[in-house]
Every structure is written in C-alpha cells, then in structure tokens.
Amino acid sequence: MTKNIHIRTFGCQMNQADTEIISSLLQEQGYRMTGSEDDADLVILNTCAVRENAVGKIMNMLDNLKGKRRIRPDLLVGVIGCVPQYYREKLFDMTDGIDFLAGPDTYRQLPMLIENAEQGVRGAHLASVPEETYTGIEPLRSGSISAFIPVMRGCNNRCAFCVVPMTRGRERNRSMKTVIDEAGRLAEKGYREITLLGQNVNSYRDDEAGCDFAGLLEHVARAARGVRIRFTTSHPKDLSESLVGVIAREKNICNSIHLPVQSGSTRMLGLMNRGHSREEYLEKIAMIRRSIPDVTISSDLIAGFCGESEEDHRQTLSLMEKVRFDFSYMFCYSVRPGTYAAKRMEDDVPDEVKKRRLEEIIALQNRISAERHAAEVGKTVEVLAESESKRSSDMLMGRTPENRVVVFDRGQSNPGDLVRVKIHASTSATLVGRPQ
Ligand code: SF4
C-alpha cells in the first residue's frame, strides 16, 4: 500500500528547496506527498535552527504529533534539516516520539531511515558530505509560476552569531552546466520566475568552467529569456562590480538585491566578523545605485549583539536613514550555543534594551518602507501575479521586478500572468492597484 508523507517546512528558502528535492527523492521510492498531516503515514519536519524560538516551534510541533500518535500509534515522525544537525542524537533525549533524524547532507539516506523506522528501528544519519549538492535529483516543485534553483550549499564565512556553517557545512557549488540546463528546462515548462539560492551566492564558483556568480547569472538570464531571474542571499564583501553590471545589462534579471548588513557600526561589524566596515557597505550601495538607479535593496538587521552600545545602535539607525532599505528582516540577537559569540563573547545587552532597540529599528524601517511605497502611487508597474490575495478572491497578489508586493483587482487576469497595474494606494508593506 502506498504510504503518504507530509513534509512540514520551517525556515529559509533553502529549506523550501530542500523539501522539493526530498519530495522528489521519496516519490521515486513510491511514497506519495500529501498536503496535510491528518492523512499522512509519516510526518517529516524540515527544520531551522537559526534562532532559539525557531527550535521552540519544532518542540511544540513534536508535542502536537505525540498527541496524534496516541490516536494513531503507527504514525511515523522524522526530524530533518538544521535542528538535528545542530543538536545531533541529543535530540532523541530532548523529546521522545522521533523515529529518525537526518541532516542537510544526508537526504539520500531517507529511504533507508524510513524503511528501518517502519520496522521499529530508530536511526540517525548526520554525516557531513562535503561534495553533496543533490545534483541529478529533479525537485518536485510545489508551484508552477516561481521556482528555486539552489546553486550552492553551505557557507565558508564565520559570522560570530551564525549557526549555518555548523548545520550546513562548508561551501560546495553545483556545476554551471547543471544550473543552466535546469533553468532552460524551467523556462520550457512555462515557469515565469527563477530564484538562484545560496547561503552566500556571491561566492559561487565553478572552477572547471572558470565561472563566478556574475558569469552564472548572465548565462542563466540568457538560457531563460523572458523569465524573471532573482537571487539570494548576498554577502556585501563578495558583491562585485561585474555582478552589478550583469544585473544592469540583462533585462530579465530583477533589480532587487537582498544585502544583509546586520549592523551600521564598524565596531560591531568587526565583532560580528562580517569582513567589511560601514563605509565599505555604503560604497557598495553607492556602486549599485550608480549602475541600477531604480534598484531596491533589502537587508537583515540584528539588535543588541554582544557589546553593542547606544552609539553603535545609533549608527545602525543612521545607516538605515542613508540607505533607505525597501524592507528588512529584523531580529534581537539570540545566543546560539556553539557559535564563536556564544563561546567567546558575553550576551551583555539586557533583553529590555534589545527589545527597545529592535522596536526603534522596526519603527524606522516601517516609516522608510511607507515613504518608498507612497512614492509609487500614480505609477504603472509590471506585476507577476502569484496567487489570489488573502483579502478577496476578486483580487490577485504579485510582485514587481523590484520585489514589491502588489495587490490588485483581478479583472481578467490569473496567477502566472504579467499584468500592467496602476498603483492608487500604498502601505508600508503593500502597493494597491488596478490593471491597465
Ligand atoms: S554569511 Fe554569515 S550569516 Fe550568512 S550564512 Fe554565512 S556565516 Fe551565516
């Protein structure tokens, strides 16, 4: 009898892309993917360990599943991804009700782990496989409009606060050819948007082909003409002028860049081991804007990292005023055991100060986002319709090439259509318009 598998995905786009690879791998083995845990024989949690509360979510989810197992004792539960890679087999002692564990490099072992679990044998496969890129596995994609292509895995940077190098290991790149071929296939299948993924895509390299990320992006844009091309995530120190030149030249590469800065203070950037100063970041922003005037830039910001003073915090706020990000992901610093910061630095900013600084950062970002969006009112923009709006099925939601979210009257349009939309209203998060 065919077994149903439900995969619940937490965290970043890389995890979403991994879920599509795993779905393909398990479908190959005769399992059927199901959208709900209620009719699943096996529930797999694909997890994120980037912050403490991310792990808390997993523990709550496992508690819920324990309840389901009381009613359906044959229900199997697997935990994969960054949390088991971070806690390793200790996770079996932290909570019961887990049948197997697998890490980001060992998804090819899942069929074996599941078979054993079906025989009542609990198992874990948490090896680091430095060359693993899952090349050759065609992802079972959840949508038909936008697609992810992971071009590399892992990260060689050592930011003091970050667990990613511990959970996803050192960088390894897919060959340029396999990425270009995949992009071409997606274009043929009618996908409208492709996002190239990597923890730090800018450091992508295919030495055999003598190709860096700028070269890869250019090839992909040409292999998928008419398809919007995006990429994430960039590290400021590796963002090159040649990459910005490619974005400016190739019309189907979207003019939006996600460029995490984390702090506006050079002193904090040093303590975080980010490898660049405030001034160098601002120079990169100026270089980007010289080549791509209407580019939008988004970022990541951390409030309250070890040793952060009020002056450092003011530096972050003043950098935000200077750059005027379109939007940002903003968090309080959360100690992650095993990181350099956890081992060598004191988490000395009191929680209430962290919270107050985060509130100030969020308030400033919301003001800037609202002002930038208000400047779009009256303009006509090109929107790739992605889905029905949560507000009403008479409205669609989509994005501009600048990655701005637009909600607009449906009219004759459908998800997947490119629609010219006149903007008549805005909020800090959304533009509202009517098709032209
Ligand atoms: S660049 Fe830094 S923050 Fe980003 S994944 Fe690598 S170590 Fe983490």
mmCIF file of N, CA, C and O in Angstrom, residues 138 141 144 146-149 179-194 224 227:
data_model
loop_
_atom_site.group_PDB
_atom_site.id
_atom_site.type_symbol
_atom_site.label_atom_id
_atom_site.label_comp_id
_atom_site.label_asym_id
_atom_site.label_seq_id
_atom_site.Cartn_x
_atom_site.Cartn_y
_atom_site.Cartn_z
ATOM 1 N N GLU A 138 15.761 15.900 -9.738
ATOM 2 C CA GLU A 138 14.889 16.967 -10.247
ATOM 3 C C GLU A 138 13.863 17.283 -9.168
ATOM 4 O O GLU A 138 13.028 16.433 -8.837
ATOM 5 N N ARG A 141 8.534 20.314 -7.551
ATOM 6 C CA ARG A 141 8.229 21.692 -7.169
ATOM 7 C C ARG A 141 6.775 21.848 -6.765
ATOM 8 O O ARG A 141 5.884 21.280 -7.384
ATOM 9 N N SER A 144 3.984 26.345 -9.968
ATOM 10 C CA SER A 144 4.260 26.299 -11.416
ATOM 11 C C SER A 144 4.588 27.676 -11.964
ATOM 12 O O SER A 144 4.729 27.855 -13.169
ATOM 13 N N SER A 146 6.802 30.197 -9.897
ATOM 14 C CA SER A 146 8.155 30.551 -9.424
ATOM 15 C C SER A 146 8.891 29.291 -8.985
ATOM 16 O O SER A 146 8.281 28.403 -8.402
ATOM 17 N N ALA A 147 10.179 29.251 -9.269
ATOM 18 C CA ALA A 147 10.967 28.072 -8.906
ATOM 19 C C ALA A 147 12.294 28.492 -8.279
ATOM 20 O O ALA A 147 12.857 29.525 -8.644
ATOM 21 N N PHE A 148 12.762 27.682 -7.326
ATOM 22 C CA PHE A 148 14.076 27.882 -6.729
ATOM 23 C C PHE A 148 15.082 26.964 -7.423
ATOM 24 O O PHE A 148 14.757 25.826 -7.740
ATOM 25 N N ILE A 149 16.297 27.480 -7.628
ATOM 26 C CA ILE A 149 17.405 26.607 -8.029
ATOM 27 C C ILE A 149 18.550 26.836 -7.040
ATOM 28 O O ILE A 149 19.214 27.884 -7.084
ATOM 29 N N VAL A 179 23.159 23.950 -13.637
ATOM 30 C CA VAL A 179 22.259 25.052 -13.261
ATOM 31 C C VAL A 179 21.613 25.657 -14.516
ATOM 32 O O VAL A 179 20.402 25.884 -14.563
ATOM 33 N N ILE A 180 22.430 25.891 -15.555
ATOM 34 C CA ILE A 180 21.901 26.482 -16.790
ATOM 35 C C ILE A 180 20.888 25.547 -17.444
ATOM 36 O O ILE A 180 19.808 25.967 -17.869
ATOM 37 N N ASP A 181 21.201 24.251 -17.458
ATOM 38 C CA ASP A 181 20.257 23.277 -18.044
ATOM 39 C C ASP A 181 18.930 23.292 -17.289
ATOM 40 O O ASP A 181 17.851 23.288 -17.893
ATOM 41 N N GLU A 182 19.023 23.354 -15.948
ATOM 42 C CA GLU A 182 17.794 23.342 -15.150
ATOM 43 C C GLU A 182 16.972 24.604 -15.431
ATOM 44 O O GLU A 182 15.751 24.545 -15.594
ATOM 45 N N ALA A 183 17.660 25.742 -15.552
ATOM 46 C CA ALA A 183 16.948 26.997 -15.846
ATOM 47 C C ALA A 183 16.260 26.905 -17.209
ATOM 48 O O ALA A 183 15.100 27.308 -17.360
ATOM 49 N N GLY A 184 16.945 26.336 -18.173
ATOM 50 C CA GLY A 184 16.362 26.177 -19.506
ATOM 51 C C GLY A 184 15.126 25.282 -19.472
ATOM 52 O O GLY A 184 14.095 25.608 -20.078
ATOM 53 N N ARG A 185 15.202 24.199 -18.715
ATOM 54 C CA ARG A 185 14.049 23.291 -18.605
ATOM 55 C C ARG A 185 12.860 24.008 -17.962
ATOM 56 O O ARG A 185 11.711 23.863 -18.384
ATOM 57 N N LEU A 186 13.151 24.801 -16.931
ATOM 58 C CA LEU A 186 12.059 25.518 -16.245
ATOM 59 C C LEU A 186 11.404 26.520 -17.191
ATOM 60 O O LEU A 186 10.178 26.665 -17.213
ATOM 61 N N ALA A 187 12.215 27.187 -18.003
ATOM 62 C CA ALA A 187 11.653 28.142 -18.965
ATOM 63 C C ALA A 187 10.750 27.411 -19.953
ATOM 64 O O ALA A 187 9.639 27.856 -20.233
ATOM 65 N N GLU A 188 11.210 26.245 -20.415
ATOM 66 C CA GLU A 188 10.403 25.457 -21.365
ATOM 67 C C GLU A 188 9.074 25.025 -20.722
ATOM 68 O O GLU A 188 8.033 24.998 -21.354
ATOM 69 N N LYS A 189 9.127 24.737 -19.430
ATOM 70 C CA LYS A 189 7.905 24.291 -18.738
ATOM 71 C C LYS A 189 6.956 25.456 -18.431
ATOM 72 O O LYS A 189 5.895 25.268 -17.856
ATOM 73 N N GLY A 190 7.383 26.676 -18.756
ATOM 74 C CA GLY A 190 6.484 27.828 -18.583
ATOM 75 C C GLY A 190 6.617 28.547 -17.256
ATOM 76 O O GLY A 190 5.775 29.373 -16.904
ATOM 77 N N TYR A 191 7.694 28.233 -16.484
ATOM 78 C CA TYR A 191 7.878 28.991 -15.231
ATOM 79 C C TYR A 191 8.141 30.450 -15.582
ATOM 80 O O TYR A 191 8.795 30.749 -16.576
ATOM 81 N N ARG A 192 7.636 31.372 -14.752
ATOM 82 C CA ARG A 192 7.773 32.799 -15.027
ATOM 83 C C ARG A 192 8.881 33.444 -14.222
ATOM 84 O O ARG A 192 9.265 34.589 -14.498
ATOM 85 N N GLU A 193 9.358 32.753 -13.173
ATOM 86 C CA GLU A 193 10.372 33.344 -12.297
ATOM 87 C C GLU A 193 11.277 32.258 -11.733
ATOM 88 O O GLU A 193 10.787 31.174 -11.361
ATOM 89 N N ILE A 194 12.582 32.522 -11.708
ATOM 90 C CA ILE A 194 13.558 31.589 -11.137
ATOM 91 C C ILE A 194 14.380 32.350 -10.105
ATOM 92 O O ILE A 194 14.849 33.457 -10.381
ATOM 93 N N ALA A 224 17.180 31.500 -19.989
ATOM 94 C CA ALA A 224 15.744 31.567 -19.638
ATOM 95 C C ALA A 224 15.206 32.945 -20.010
ATOM 96 O O ALA A 224 14.705 33.688 -19.162
ATOM 97 N N VAL A 227 12.003 35.003 -18.654
ATOM 98 C CA VAL A 227 11.723 34.551 -17.281
ATOM 99 C C VAL A 227 12.416 35.505 -16.322
ATOM 100 O O VAL A 227 13.575 35.867 -16.550
#
